[in-house]
Structure formats: C-alpha cells, structure tokens
Amino acid sequence: MLKSMWIACLTLAGALSFTAAGAGGPDTLGAEVRVLLAPRMAADAVAAVDVRVTLVAPGAAEGDVLIEMPLIRAMAPSALQDSSALSAWDDRGPLALTVDEDPVDPTGFRQDRRWRVQRATAGDVVVRYQATPREITPATRPGPLYDMRGEGQGFHGSGAVIIALPPEGWPRPVRIDWDLSDMPEGARGASSHGEGSIQAVVPKQGVASSYFMAGPLHSLPRDGRGAFVGYWITPPAFDLENALRRIEDAYGQFSTFFGDEAAPFRVFMRTTPAFAGGGSGGYNSFMFGNVEGQSREEAEVLGLLVHETLHNWLNGLGEETSQWWSEGTTSYYTEVLSYRAGLTSLDQFQRAMNDLSRSYYTNPRSDLSNDEVTRLFFSDGDAQLVPYQRGPIYFAQVDARIRAASNGAKRVDDLVLALLEARRNGGDYSRAGWVALLRRELGEAGVAEFEAMMAGRPMDLPDNLLGPCFERASTTLRRFEPGFRVEHDGRVTRLLPEGHGALAGVRDGDRLADRDALEALEAAGPGEATLALVRGGRAVSVAFEPWGPARPGYRWLRNDVPEQACGI
C-alpha cells in the first residue's frame, strides 16, 4: 500500500459534527483515538477498506496489549482475518507486535485476540491494516448483523469487526474521518454518531457497537441532518420512509417513557440477496436486514423497527446469560409500547400476545434452563428463540402479579424503570438487582417464580395476564414448521433433513409455484396440504402436513370491558 494515500486530502462526507460526551469528566479520559476509513474500489464494488488507527501517546510498556479485535463476535467474523497483516509505527519507527488469541469458541459467540508490543512505545502509535467484506456463500448461517459486507458500490458493518481498539483507558476522545476519494462521486460516509467526520467522547462500546456505512447512500432526511436519521444503499420494495417517520415519532414517546431526553439516533438498513437476520442493536442506533426485492407488510416492518429501537434502553445486564432480560423486556415492550404509542390496535396487541403464547407453548426448547439457552444460543434455532418467547410472557406474568398485589397502583414498568435508573446511577444493574426488586414488591413468591422461569419450568400464567380486557382460555396449539426456508424468489433453502418438507419430498433448490403458498397454508391452520413446486422446469406437487405435535396451552380472548379500561 502506498504511504501517500494516508496523507492525501480527505474527501469529507458532510459537515463536522460533535456527539455529546460520555461518562466521565476530563480527569478520567484516556488519550485520543483517531480512526481513518478509506474504502477501496475494484470492479465497481468495495474490495477493502484501508483502516488507520492513531493512538495518541499510549505509553505502552514492553509486553502490554496495544490493541485488540475479535476474531469472532456473535457469529460475525472479523474483517481482518490475518492477524499478521496488521502493522504499527511510532516515533522510533516500526513497532514489532506479538499476537495472542483466545481458544476457539465452539458456540461462535466470542473469540478475541490481542496485539502486544515487543518494546515500549515512543510518542503516537499508528496502526494500519485492511478490512475486507465478508464472503457470503450458501452455507453462511444467519446471525446478528455485525459482520462487514459489501452492498452495491458501498459497504457496512459494526465497529467491533472493523476497527482495532485499545482495551483500556475508556472513555476516550475519538475522531472518525472518511477518505472517500476512491468511491463514486457523491458518496457519503455515516456512522452511529452521525454523517461525515465526527468527534466524540465515548466508552469503548461507542466505537465497537457503532455501525458504519459508506457509498451512494440514501437517507431520511435527505441531507442526513437531524436527531433521527435513517440510511440505506439499496431502495427497498416497501415504504421505508413512512415507517421511519412513524418510528421517529414513537422514539420520542419511548424516550419519555424511559425517562430520557431523546438523544440523536441512527437507523441503518442493509440489503442482501437472501435472508440474513432481523436486526441488531448498536450504540444509539441499530442495523436491520432486508432481502433485495422483497415486499414487506407495514406491521412487520414497524414491529422490527420498534424492537430494535427499544434495545437502545433495554440491553444486556453485563452478563453473557442475560438474554432473558434484554430480549424478554424488549419483546414485551415491543407489543405494549407499540399499542401505547398508537402504532398498533388493541386487536393487533391481542394477536401478538397470543402469537407469543403459542410460540412459547409449542417450542420444544421452552423447558431449557437459562444457562442451557445461552450455551445453545448460536447453534440451536429453537433455543435461540426461547428468550424472545418465554421472556415477554414472563414479564407479562410479573405485571399481572404486581397489578394484583398493588390493587392496580403499580406495574412491571415500575420495576423495569427502577433497574434502568440503577444503571444510570451506578447501582445494581444485574440479575441480583432484579431479584431484589421482585422481593420488595412480590416477596419470596415473586423470586420463586423468577427462578422457576430461569430453570425452564412451566410458568403459572394467571387468568388476567393481559389485564381486564382479556380472559384466559385453555386450548391445543400446534406450531407451523414446514422444515425449510423460502427466499423472496420462491426458492427452497435450508431444508431440514428430518423436517416435514424433506420427508414429503421437497428438495433444496425447488421453487414454490406461488411464493405466498406457505403463508396461505399457515393461515388455513393444521391439516394435510398440497404444495405446488417447480423442479428443473417441470411442475411437481407434494402432500405434507407442515405442523408440529399438538401441545396444551393458553390463549387470551377479548371480553366486553371497554378499551379505555384495558390498562395495557
């Protein structure tokens, strides 16, 4: 690589902006970190991004860790796979580094690596390497949307897999610049902190959990200015702009509920040829996925955007086993706050909660303990769903218990907001903190129900789980499970060898004659069905029953209590 390209004039993608300082005053700040991202094009696509990280006077001693970067983070591989391709210089010249790596994590959750200096550093240290977009194959498994990918004439990804960072000394002043001189005219660079060059004082997660996107970007507002901005590269087949406007309004209401002033927020959409996950939260931002050419219902898009927006407040407890909290609260409030904000109707709320109930009772992994869920999270699809299904039902259960114990004076909201307040004030934001709140409001019975849920034991759901407008009814439930995925073009992929589809004769690569056939079969309910396929240019039909075994459970029916008394 040519040294001159690192000192070329920067093509700034917008005005210089500043993000509010993070925790800690000037006497607690680490030294500044400066990052320069320079995408390099080949064949009209981003082939790599030259990364330069400047550490201002780190003062590292021999053997100290200078920087670190994961090899794998939540199934997402690093954009720097060859550790030896990273180099460093300081005032004395080239800086020799040694690399140590964590053992391989069979779950694909986390594997870190660190670069140590072989001598003491002198002055500023400059680190250089190339980040390359991930190569996607049919065998690539869907996962959190952290990986670096190319899209059209642009790229996107999370800071965790793109940028090597010092492990200690945070919060720090950080400056991020873009050199877009090799990109098409009009290209823009944006991150979770804003568009163009930014300066911020942030914790380490303020870089690692930020998203980065550059190229011929579309945005709302068009100029990328404002407190709430959406970015995307490929125009979708649905009305994204209307959805973003509605979410912006809801974001203000959510901020009020959580007791925060609405901070600047960024939404990024990436588009892929095939399904690659729903969405992933980030630092004052999130990334969500879309399939090229796929039309989506507004309710589905809004639900996804609400869920990921709520992760701005509802995230991990600092423990790797806290999906019960992060996904449980987020899934619960996705339905509750969507209704309160006017994004959904009471009928939609009822359907959504009944869908959660059905998925909880029909998931064969609902009896896993919380520790088992964490162990299997990235290797077992049903285990991965448990926090999204069991979690919100549990928080609805707590809400019903607190309403009953307080004669309607309190809600689960009071406990959730109290735990978030503890986080803001340096209190006990942890599982133990939640248990203490339960004990205060519900006594040992509330703690026992929590421990039973965490152990995977069946939950005792009260008749008034959803408030006075709904009544519990026993029922038999079955899960729709065709045993394969259908891409937006109707092509069958990810066929399970022992699934209903494979056993009936469906093959990978078949195409559905009607792309919406599975949705129609699910809406029709349990029973044997005929599926029309196209295989090798000829019509084929298979008879199968795409439903799992019948399981007992509950659903909630609307009664005659007026909506204004529902108290959702």
Coordinates of C-alpha atoms in Angstrom, one line a residue:
M1 CA 0.0 0.0 0.0
L2 CA 1.2 3.5 -0.8
K3 CA 2.2 5.7 2.1
S4 CA 0.9 8.7 0.2
M5 CA -2.7 7.6 0.3
W6 CA -2.7 8.0 4.1
I7 CA -1.7 11.7 3.8
A8 CA -3.9 12.6 0.9
C9 CA -6.5 15.3 1.4
L10 CA -9.7 13.8 2.9
T11 CA -13.0 13.8 1.0
L12 CA -15.2 14.6 3.9
A13 CA -18.7 13.2 3.6
G14 CA -20.5 16.1 5.3
A15 CA -20.0 18.7 7.9
L16 CA -18.0 18.1 11.0
S17 CA -20.4 17.2 13.9
F18 CA -19.9 16.6 17.5
T19 CA -21.5 13.9 19.8
A20 CA -22.2 14.7 23.4
A21 CA -19.5 13.5 25.8
G22 CA -20.0 10.1 27.5
A23 CA -19.5 9.2 31.1
G24 CA -16.5 10.6 33.0
G25 CA -15.0 14.1 33.2
P26 CA -11.8 15.4 31.7
D27 CA -9.7 14.0 34.6
T28 CA -10.9 10.4 33.8
L29 CA -10.5 10.4 30.0
G30 CA -8.0 8.2 28.2
A31 CA -5.9 9.6 25.3
E32 CA -7.4 10.3 22.0
V33 CA -8.0 7.7 19.3
R34 CA -8.2 8.8 15.7
V35 CA -9.7 6.5 13.0
L36 CA -9.5 7.0 9.2
L37 CA -11.6 4.7 7.0
A38 CA -10.7 4.7 3.3
P39 CA -12.8 2.4 1.1
R40 CA -11.0 1.0 -2.0
M41 CA -13.0 0.1 -5.1
A42 CA -12.5 -2.8 -7.6
A43 CA -14.9 -3.8 -10.3
D44 CA -17.4 -1.2 -9.1
A45 CA -17.6 -2.7 -5.6
V46 CA -15.7 -2.1 -2.3
A47 CA -12.8 -4.6 -2.3
A48 CA -11.4 -3.4 1.0
V49 CA -11.3 -0.6 3.5
D50 CA -7.9 0.8 4.5
V51 CA -8.0 1.4 8.2
R52 CA -5.6 3.7 10.1
V53 CA -5.9 3.9 13.8
T54 CA -3.8 6.5 15.6
L55 CA -3.3 6.2 19.3
V56 CA -2.1 9.4 20.9
A57 CA 0.9 8.8 23.2
P58 CA -0.3 5.4 24.6
G59 CA 2.8 5.0 26.7
A60 CA 2.7 1.2 26.4
A61 CA 5.4 -0.8 28.1
E62 CA 7.0 -3.9 26.7
G63 CA 4.5 -6.8 26.7
D64 CA 1.5 -4.5 27.1
V65 CA -1.6 -5.1 25.0
L66 CA -1.7 -2.2 22.5
I67 CA -4.9 -3.0 20.7
E68 CA -7.4 -5.8 20.5
M69 CA -10.0 -7.0 18.0
P70 CA -12.3 -10.1 17.9
L71 CA -11.8 -13.0 15.6
I72 CA -15.5 -13.8 16.1
R73 CA -18.2 -11.7 17.8
A74 CA -21.7 -13.3 18.0
M75 CA -21.1 -15.4 14.8
A76 CA -19.7 -12.4 12.9
P77 CA -16.1 -12.9 11.7
S78 CA -13.6 -10.1 11.9
A79 CA -13.0 -8.1 8.7
L80 CA -9.2 -8.7 9.5
Q81 CA -8.7 -12.4 9.4
D82 CA -4.9 -12.4 9.0
S83 CA -3.5 -11.1 12.3
S84 CA -0.1 -10.7 10.7
A85 CA -1.4 -8.2 8.2
L86 CA -1.6 -5.5 10.8
S87 CA 1.4 -3.3 11.3
A88 CA 2.3 -0.4 13.6
W89 CA 4.8 2.5 13.8
D90 CA 5.7 5.0 16.4
D91 CA 8.3 7.8 16.7
R92 CA 11.1 5.3 16.7
G93 CA 9.9 3.5 13.6
P94 CA 8.3 0.1 13.0
L95 CA 6.8 -1.4 16.1
A96 CA 7.1 -5.2 16.5
L97 CA 4.0 -6.9 17.7
T98 CA 3.1 -10.4 19.0
V99 CA -0.4 -11.8 18.8
D100 CA -2.3 -14.0 21.2
E101 CA -5.7 -15.4 20.6
D102 CA -8.4 -17.0 22.7
P103 CA -9.2 -20.6 22.2
V104 CA -11.9 -21.3 19.5
D105 CA -15.4 -20.8 21.0
P106 CA -17.5 -23.7 19.6
T107 CA -20.7 -21.7 20.1
G108 CA -19.4 -18.9 17.8
F109 CA -20.2 -16.3 20.5
R110 CA -16.8 -14.8 21.2
Q111 CA -13.2 -15.3 20.4
D112 CA -10.8 -12.3 21.0
R113 CA -7.2 -11.6 20.0
R114 CA -4.7 -9.0 21.2
W115 CA -1.6 -7.4 19.8
R116 CA 1.2 -6.8 22.3
V117 CA 4.2 -4.5 21.8
Q118 CA 7.7 -6.1 22.0
R119 CA 9.2 -2.8 23.3
A120 CA 8.0 0.4 25.0
T121 CA 6.2 2.8 22.6
A122 CA 7.5 6.3 21.9
G123 CA 5.1 9.1 21.1
D124 CA 2.0 8.4 19.0
V125 CA 1.4 4.9 17.5
V126 CA -0.1 4.5 14.1
V127 CA -1.8 1.1 13.3
R128 CA -2.6 0.1 9.7
Y129 CA -4.4 -2.8 8.1
Q130 CA -7.1 -3.6 5.5
A131 CA -10.6 -4.7 6.4
T132 CA -12.3 -6.8 3.8
P133 CA -16.0 -7.5 3.3
R134 CA -17.2 -11.0 4.3
E135 CA -17.5 -13.5 1.5
I136 CA -21.1 -14.9 1.6
T137 CA -21.8 -18.5 0.5
P138 CA -25.0 -20.7 0.6
A139 CA -23.5 -22.2 3.8
T140 CA -23.4 -18.8 5.6
R141 CA -25.7 -19.0 8.6
P142 CA -27.9 -16.1 9.5
G143 CA -26.8 -14.3 12.7
P144 CA -26.6 -10.9 14.3
L145 CA -25.9 -8.1 11.7
Y146 CA -22.5 -7.2 12.9
D147 CA -20.4 -8.5 10.0
M148 CA -18.8 -6.3 7.4
R149 CA -20.4 -6.7 4.0
G150 CA -20.3 -5.1 0.6
E151 CA -23.5 -3.8 -1.0
G152 CA -23.7 -2.3 -4.4
Q153 CA -21.0 0.3 -4.5
G154 CA -20.8 0.6 -0.7
F155 CA -20.2 -1.3 2.5
H156 CA -21.4 -1.5 6.0
G157 CA -20.6 -3.3 9.3
S158 CA -20.1 -2.8 13.0
G159 CA -17.0 -1.2 14.6
A160 CA -16.3 -4.4 16.5
V161 CA -15.3 -6.3 13.4
I162 CA -13.8 -3.4 11.5
I163 CA -11.8 -1.3 14.0
A164 CA -9.0 -2.5 16.3
L165 CA -9.1 -0.6 19.6
P166 CA -7.1 -0.2 22.8
P167 CA -8.6 -2.4 25.6
E168 CA -8.3 0.1 28.5
G169 CA -8.4 3.8 29.1
W170 CA -12.0 4.4 28.2
P171 CA -14.0 6.7 27.9
R172 CA -11.7 8.5 25.4
P173 CA -12.0 11.3 22.8
V174 CA -12.5 9.7 19.5
R175 CA -12.3 11.2 16.0
I176 CA -13.5 9.3 13.0
D177 CA -12.7 10.5 9.4
W178 CA -13.6 9.2 6.0
D179 CA -11.4 9.3 2.8
L180 CA -14.0 8.6 0.1
S181 CA -11.8 9.7 -2.8
D182 CA -11.8 6.2 -4.4
M183 CA -15.6 5.9 -4.2
P184 CA -18.2 7.1 -6.8
E185 CA -18.9 10.8 -6.9
G186 CA -21.4 11.9 -4.3
A187 CA -20.5 9.0 -1.9
R188 CA -21.2 9.6 1.8
G189 CA -19.9 8.1 5.0
A190 CA -22.1 7.7 8.1
S191 CA -21.8 6.1 11.5
S192 CA -23.9 5.7 14.6
H193 CA -22.6 9.1 15.6
G194 CA -23.6 11.0 12.5
E195 CA -22.5 11.7 9.0
G196 CA -19.0 12.7 7.9
S197 CA -16.2 13.3 10.3
I198 CA -17.2 13.1 13.9
Q199 CA -15.6 13.8 17.3
A200 CA -17.0 12.2 20.4
V201 CA -16.1 11.2 24.0
V202 CA -17.3 7.7 24.3
P203 CA -16.8 4.4 26.1
K204 CA -15.3 1.6 24.1
Q205 CA -18.7 0.4 23.0
G206 CA -19.2 3.8 21.5
V207 CA -16.9 2.6 18.7
A208 CA -17.2 -1.1 18.8
S209 CA -21.0 -1.1 18.9
S210 CA -21.4 1.7 16.3
Y211 CA -22.4 0.9 12.7
F212 CA -20.5 2.3 9.7
M213 CA -21.9 2.6 6.2
A214 CA -20.4 4.4 3.1
G215 CA -21.2 4.6 -0.5
P216 CA -24.0 6.2 -2.6
L217 CA -26.3 6.4 0.5
H218 CA -30.0 7.2 0.6
S219 CA -31.2 8.9 3.8
L220 CA -34.1 10.4 5.6
P221 CA -33.9 13.3 6.0
R222 CA -32.3 13.6 2.5
D223 CA -29.3 15.7 3.8
G224 CA -28.6 13.3 6.6
R225 CA -29.1 16.1 9.2
G226 CA -31.3 15.8 12.2
A227 CA -31.6 13.9 15.5
F228 CA -33.2 10.9 13.9
V229 CA -31.7 9.7 10.6
G230 CA -32.2 6.5 8.5
Y231 CA -29.6 5.3 6.0
W232 CA -29.7 2.7 3.3
I233 CA -27.9 1.8 0.0
T234 CA -30.5 -0.3 -1.9
P235 CA -34.0 1.2 -2.3
P236 CA -36.5 -1.3 -0.8
A237 CA -39.7 -2.6 -2.3
F238 CA -41.8 -1.2 0.6
D239 CA -42.3 2.3 2.0
L240 CA -39.3 2.6 4.3
E241 CA -39.6 6.3 4.6
N242 CA -43.1 6.2 6.0
A243 CA -42.0 3.6 8.5
L244 CA -39.0 5.7 9.6
R245 CA -41.3 8.7 10.1
R246 CA -43.6 6.7 12.3
I247 CA -40.7 5.3 14.3
E248 CA -39.2 8.7 14.8
D249 CA -42.4 9.9 16.4
A250 CA -42.6 6.7 18.6
Y251 CA -38.9 7.1 19.5
G252 CA -39.8 10.4 21.2
Q253 CA -42.6 8.7 23.2
F254 CA -40.3 5.8 24.1
S255 CA -37.6 8.3 25.4
T256 CA -40.3 9.9 27.6
F257 CA -41.3 6.5 29.0
F258 CA -37.8 5.6 29.9
G259 CA -37.1 9.0 31.4
D260 CA -34.5 10.1 28.9
E261 CA -34.2 13.1 26.7
A262 CA -34.3 11.9 23.1
A263 CA -30.7 11.5 22.1
P264 CA -29.6 11.5 18.4
F265 CA -30.4 8.1 16.9
R266 CA -29.4 6.4 13.6
V267 CA -31.2 3.6 11.7
F268 CA -29.3 1.6 9.1
M269 CA -30.8 -0.9 6.6
R270 CA -28.7 -3.4 4.8
T271 CA -30.0 -5.4 1.8
T272 CA -28.8 -8.9 1.0
P273 CA -29.8 -11.4 -1.8
A274 CA -31.1 -13.9 0.8
F275 CA -32.4 -13.8 4.4
A276 CA -29.7 -12.8 6.8
G277 CA -31.4 -12.0 10.1
G278 CA -33.8 -9.4 11.5
G279 CA -31.9 -6.6 13.2
S280 CA -29.2 -5.9 15.7
G281 CA -28.9 -3.0 18.2
G282 CA -25.9 -0.7 18.4
Y283 CA -24.7 2.5 20.1
N284 CA -27.6 4.9 19.8
S285 CA -28.5 3.0 16.6
F286 CA -29.4 -0.3 15.0
M287 CA -29.0 -2.2 11.8
F288 CA -31.8 -4.2 10.3
G289 CA -31.8 -6.5 7.3
N290 CA -33.9 -6.6 4.2
V291 CA -33.9 -9.0 1.2
E292 CA -33.5 -7.5 -2.2
G293 CA -36.8 -7.1 -4.0
Q294 CA -38.9 -8.4 -1.1
S295 CA -42.1 -6.6 -0.3
R296 CA -43.0 -6.4 3.4
E297 CA -46.1 -5.6 5.3
E298 CA -46.0 -2.3 7.2
A299 CA -46.9 -4.0 10.5
E300 CA -43.9 -6.4 10.2
V301 CA -41.5 -3.5 9.4
L302 CA -42.8 -1.4 12.3
G303 CA -42.6 -4.3 14.7
L304 CA -39.0 -4.9 13.7
L305 CA -38.1 -1.2 13.9
V306 CA -39.8 -0.8 17.3
H307 CA -38.0 -3.9 18.7
E308 CA -34.5 -2.7 17.6
T309 CA -35.2 0.9 18.8
L310 CA -36.1 -0.3 22.2
H311 CA -32.8 -2.0 22.5
N312 CA -31.4 1.5 22.9
W313 CA -32.6 1.2 26.5
L314 CA -33.2 -2.5 27.0
N315 CA -29.9 -4.3 26.6
G316 CA -27.7 -6.8 28.5
L317 CA -27.0 -6.8 32.2
G318 CA -23.3 -7.1 31.6
E319 CA -23.6 -10.9 31.8
E320 CA -23.5 -13.3 28.9
T321 CA -26.6 -15.1 30.2
S322 CA -28.9 -12.1 30.3
Q323 CA -30.9 -12.7 27.1
W324 CA -33.9 -13.4 29.4
W325 CA -33.7 -9.7 30.3
S326 CA -32.5 -8.0 27.1
E327 CA -34.8 -9.9 24.7
G328 CA -37.5 -10.6 27.2
T329 CA -38.1 -7.0 28.1
T330 CA -37.7 -5.8 24.5
S331 CA -40.1 -8.3 23.1
Y332 CA -42.7 -7.5 25.9
Y333 CA -42.4 -3.7 25.4
T334 CA -42.4 -4.1 21.6
E335 CA -46.1 -5.1 21.9
V336 CA -47.0 -2.9 25.0
L337 CA -45.4 0.4 23.9
S338 CA -46.4 -0.1 20.2
Y339 CA -50.0 -0.1 21.5
R340 CA -49.5 2.8 23.8
A341 CA -47.8 4.8 21.0
G342 CA -50.7 4.2 18.6
L343 CA -48.7 2.1 16.2
T344 CA -50.9 -0.9 16.8
S345 CA -54.6 -1.5 17.7
L346 CA -56.0 -3.5 20.6
D347 CA -56.8 -6.3 18.2
Q348 CA -53.2 -6.3 16.9
F349 CA -51.9 -6.4 20.5
Q350 CA -54.2 -9.4 21.3
R351 CA -53.0 -11.3 18.2
A352 CA -49.3 -10.5 19.0
M353 CA -49.6 -11.7 22.6
N354 CA -51.4 -14.8 21.6
D355 CA -48.7 -15.5 19.0
L356 CA -46.1 -15.2 21.7
S357 CA -48.1 -17.6 23.9
R358 CA -48.5 -20.1 21.1
S359 CA -44.8 -20.0 20.3
Y360 CA -43.9 -20.4 23.9
Y361 CA -46.1 -23.5 24.4
T362 CA -45.1 -25.1 21.1
N363 CA -41.3 -24.5 21.2
P364 CA -39.8 -27.9 22.2
R365 CA -36.9 -25.9 23.8
S366 CA -39.1 -23.9 26.2
D367 CA -38.1 -26.1 29.0
L368 CA -34.4 -25.3 28.7
S369 CA -32.8 -23.5 31.6
N370 CA -31.4 -20.0 31.0
D371 CA -27.8 -21.4 31.2
E372 CA -28.7 -24.0 28.6
V373 CA -30.3 -21.4 26.3
T374 CA -27.1 -19.4 26.4
R375 CA -24.9 -22.4 25.7
L376 CA -27.0 -23.4 22.6
F377 CA -27.9 -19.8 21.5
F378 CA -25.9 -19.8 18.3
S379 CA -26.2 -23.5 17.4
D380 CA -29.8 -24.4 18.0
G381 CA -32.5 -22.3 16.3
D382 CA -35.3 -23.3 18.8
A383 CA -33.1 -22.5 21.8
Q384 CA -32.3 -19.1 20.3
L385 CA -36.0 -18.2 20.2
V386 CA -36.7 -19.0 23.9
P387 CA -35.8 -15.5 25.3
Y388 CA -38.0 -13.9 22.7
Q389 CA -40.9 -16.2 23.5
R390 CA -40.7 -17.1 27.2
G391 CA -39.2 -13.7 28.2
P392 CA -42.2 -11.5 27.2
I393 CA -44.7 -13.9 28.7
Y394 CA -42.7 -13.9 32.0
F395 CA -42.7 -10.1 32.1
A396 CA -46.5 -10.1 31.4
Q397 CA -46.8 -12.5 34.4
V398 CA -44.8 -10.2 36.6
D399 CA -47.1 -7.3 35.5
A400 CA -50.2 -9.3 36.4
R401 CA -48.8 -10.2 39.9
I402 CA -47.8 -6.6 40.6
R403 CA -51.2 -5.3 39.5
A404 CA -52.9 -7.7 41.8
A405 CA -50.6 -7.1 44.8
S406 CA -50.9 -3.3 44.5
N407 CA -54.6 -3.1 43.6
G408 CA -53.6 -1.7 40.2
A409 CA -51.4 1.0 41.6
K410 CA -48.1 -0.4 40.2
R411 CA -47.0 -2.2 37.0
V412 CA -44.0 -4.2 35.9
D413 CA -43.0 -0.8 34.4
D414 CA -42.1 0.3 37.9
L415 CA -39.5 -2.5 38.4
V416 CA -38.0 -2.2 34.9
L417 CA -37.6 1.6 35.2
A418 CA -36.1 1.2 38.7
L419 CA -33.5 -1.2 37.3
L420 CA -32.6 1.1 34.4
E421 CA -32.4 4.0 36.9
A422 CA -29.9 1.9 38.9
R423 CA -27.8 1.6 35.8
R424 CA -27.8 5.3 35.2
N425 CA -26.7 6.0 38.9
G426 CA -24.1 3.3 39.2
G427 CA -26.4 1.0 41.2
D428 CA -27.0 -2.8 40.9
Y429 CA -28.0 -3.3 37.3
S430 CA -27.8 -7.0 37.3
R431 CA -29.8 -10.2 37.8
A432 CA -29.4 -9.8 41.6
G433 CA -30.8 -6.2 41.3
W434 CA -33.9 -7.6 39.5
V435 CA -34.3 -10.2 42.2
A436 CA -34.1 -7.6 44.9
L437 CA -36.8 -5.6 43.2
L438 CA -39.0 -8.7 42.9
R439 CA -38.5 -9.5 46.6
R440 CA -39.5 -5.9 47.6
E441 CA -42.7 -5.9 45.5
L442 CA -43.8 -9.6 45.5
G443 CA -41.9 -11.3 48.3
E444 CA -40.4 -14.7 48.1
A445 CA -43.2 -15.9 45.8
G446 CA -42.1 -13.5 43.1
V447 CA -38.5 -14.6 43.5
A448 CA -39.5 -18.3 43.3
E449 CA -41.5 -17.7 40.1
F450 CA -38.4 -16.0 38.6
E451 CA -36.1 -18.9 39.5
A452 CA -38.6 -21.3 38.1
M453 CA -38.7 -19.5 34.8
M454 CA -34.9 -19.4 34.7
A455 CA -34.8 -23.1 35.3
G456 CA -37.2 -23.7 32.4
R457 CA -40.2 -24.9 34.4
P458 CA -43.7 -24.2 33.1
M459 CA -45.0 -20.8 34.1
D460 CA -48.2 -20.5 36.1
L461 CA -50.0 -17.8 34.0
P462 CA -52.9 -16.0 35.7
D463 CA -56.3 -15.5 34.1
N464 CA -55.7 -11.7 34.0
L465 CA -52.3 -12.0 32.4
L466 CA -53.1 -9.2 29.8
G467 CA -55.3 -7.1 32.1
P468 CA -59.1 -6.7 32.5
C469 CA -59.9 -6.7 28.8
F470 CA -58.8 -10.3 28.2
E471 CA -59.7 -13.7 29.6
R472 CA -57.7 -16.9 29.6
A473 CA -58.9 -20.0 27.7
S474 CA -57.3 -23.4 27.5
T475 CA -56.5 -24.7 24.1
T476 CA -54.5 -27.1 22.0
L477 CA -51.7 -25.5 20.0
R478 CA -49.5 -26.6 17.1
R479 CA -46.5 -24.9 15.5
F480 CA -46.2 -24.3 11.8
E481 CA -43.0 -26.0 10.8
P482 CA -42.5 -26.7 7.1
G483 CA -38.9 -27.6 7.6
F484 CA -37.3 -25.2 5.1
R485 CA -36.9 -21.5 4.3
V486 CA -38.3 -19.8 1.2
E487 CA -36.3 -17.0 -0.3
H488 CA -38.0 -13.9 -1.8
D489 CA -37.9 -15.6 -5.3
G490 CA -39.7 -18.7 -4.0
R491 CA -36.6 -20.8 -3.9
V492 CA -36.4 -23.5 -1.2
T493 CA -33.3 -23.3 1.0
R494 CA -32.1 -24.6 4.4
L495 CA -34.1 -27.8 4.1
L496 CA -34.0 -29.8 7.3
P497 CA -33.3 -33.5 6.5
E498 CA -35.8 -34.7 9.1
G499 CA -38.3 -31.9 8.6
H500 CA -41.9 -32.3 7.3
G501 CA -40.9 -30.9 3.9
A502 CA -38.0 -33.2 3.3
L503 CA -39.9 -36.2 4.4
A504 CA -42.7 -35.3 2.0
G505 CA -40.2 -35.0 -0.9
V506 CA -39.4 -31.3 -1.0
R507 CA -35.8 -30.7 -2.2
D508 CA -33.3 -27.8 -1.8
G509 CA -33.5 -25.7 -4.9
D510 CA -37.2 -26.3 -5.6
R511 CA -39.3 -23.2 -6.2
L512 CA -42.7 -22.6 -5.0
A513 CA -45.2 -22.1 -7.8
D514 CA -46.8 -19.5 -5.6
R515 CA -44.3 -17.5 -3.4
D516 CA -47.1 -16.9 -0.8
A517 CA -48.2 -20.5 -0.6
L518 CA -46.7 -21.1 2.9
E519 CA -48.4 -18.1 4.3
A520 CA -51.7 -19.3 3.0
L521 CA -51.1 -22.8 4.5
E522 CA -50.2 -21.3 7.9
A523 CA -53.3 -19.1 7.8
A524 CA -55.5 -22.1 6.9
G525 CA -54.5 -23.9 10.1
P526 CA -53.5 -27.5 10.8
G527 CA -54.2 -30.2 8.3
E528 CA -52.6 -32.0 5.3
A529 CA -51.9 -29.7 2.4
T530 CA -50.7 -29.9 -1.2
L531 CA -47.7 -27.8 -2.2
A532 CA -47.1 -26.9 -5.8
L533 CA -43.4 -26.7 -6.8
V534 CA -41.3 -26.2 -9.9
R535 CA -38.3 -28.5 -10.2
G536 CA -36.0 -28.4 -13.1
G537 CA -38.6 -26.6 -15.2
R538 CA -41.4 -29.0 -14.5
A539 CA -44.4 -28.9 -12.2
V540 CA -44.2 -31.1 -9.1
S541 CA -46.7 -31.3 -6.2
V542 CA -46.2 -32.9 -2.7
A543 CA -48.6 -33.6 0.0
F544 CA -47.5 -32.9 3.5
E545 CA -48.7 -31.7 6.9
P546 CA -46.4 -28.8 8.0
W547 CA -47.4 -28.8 11.6
G548 CA -45.8 -29.9 14.8
P549 CA -47.4 -32.0 17.5
A550 CA -50.4 -30.7 19.4
R551 CA -49.5 -29.2 22.8
P552 CA -51.7 -27.8 25.6
G553 CA -51.5 -24.1 26.3
Y554 CA -53.5 -20.9 26.7
R555 CA -54.8 -18.1 24.6
W556 CA -56.5 -14.9 25.6
L557 CA -60.0 -13.9 24.5
R558 CA -61.4 -10.4 24.3
N559 CA -64.3 -9.7 26.7
D560 CA -66.8 -6.8 26.9
V561 CA -64.7 -4.5 29.1
P562 CA -64.3 -1.1 27.3
E563 CA -61.0 -0.5 25.6
Q564 CA -60.4 2.7 27.7
A565 CA -60.3 0.5 30.8
C566 CA -57.8 -2.1 29.4
G567 CA -54.8 -0.5 31.0
I568 CA -52.3 -2.0 28.6

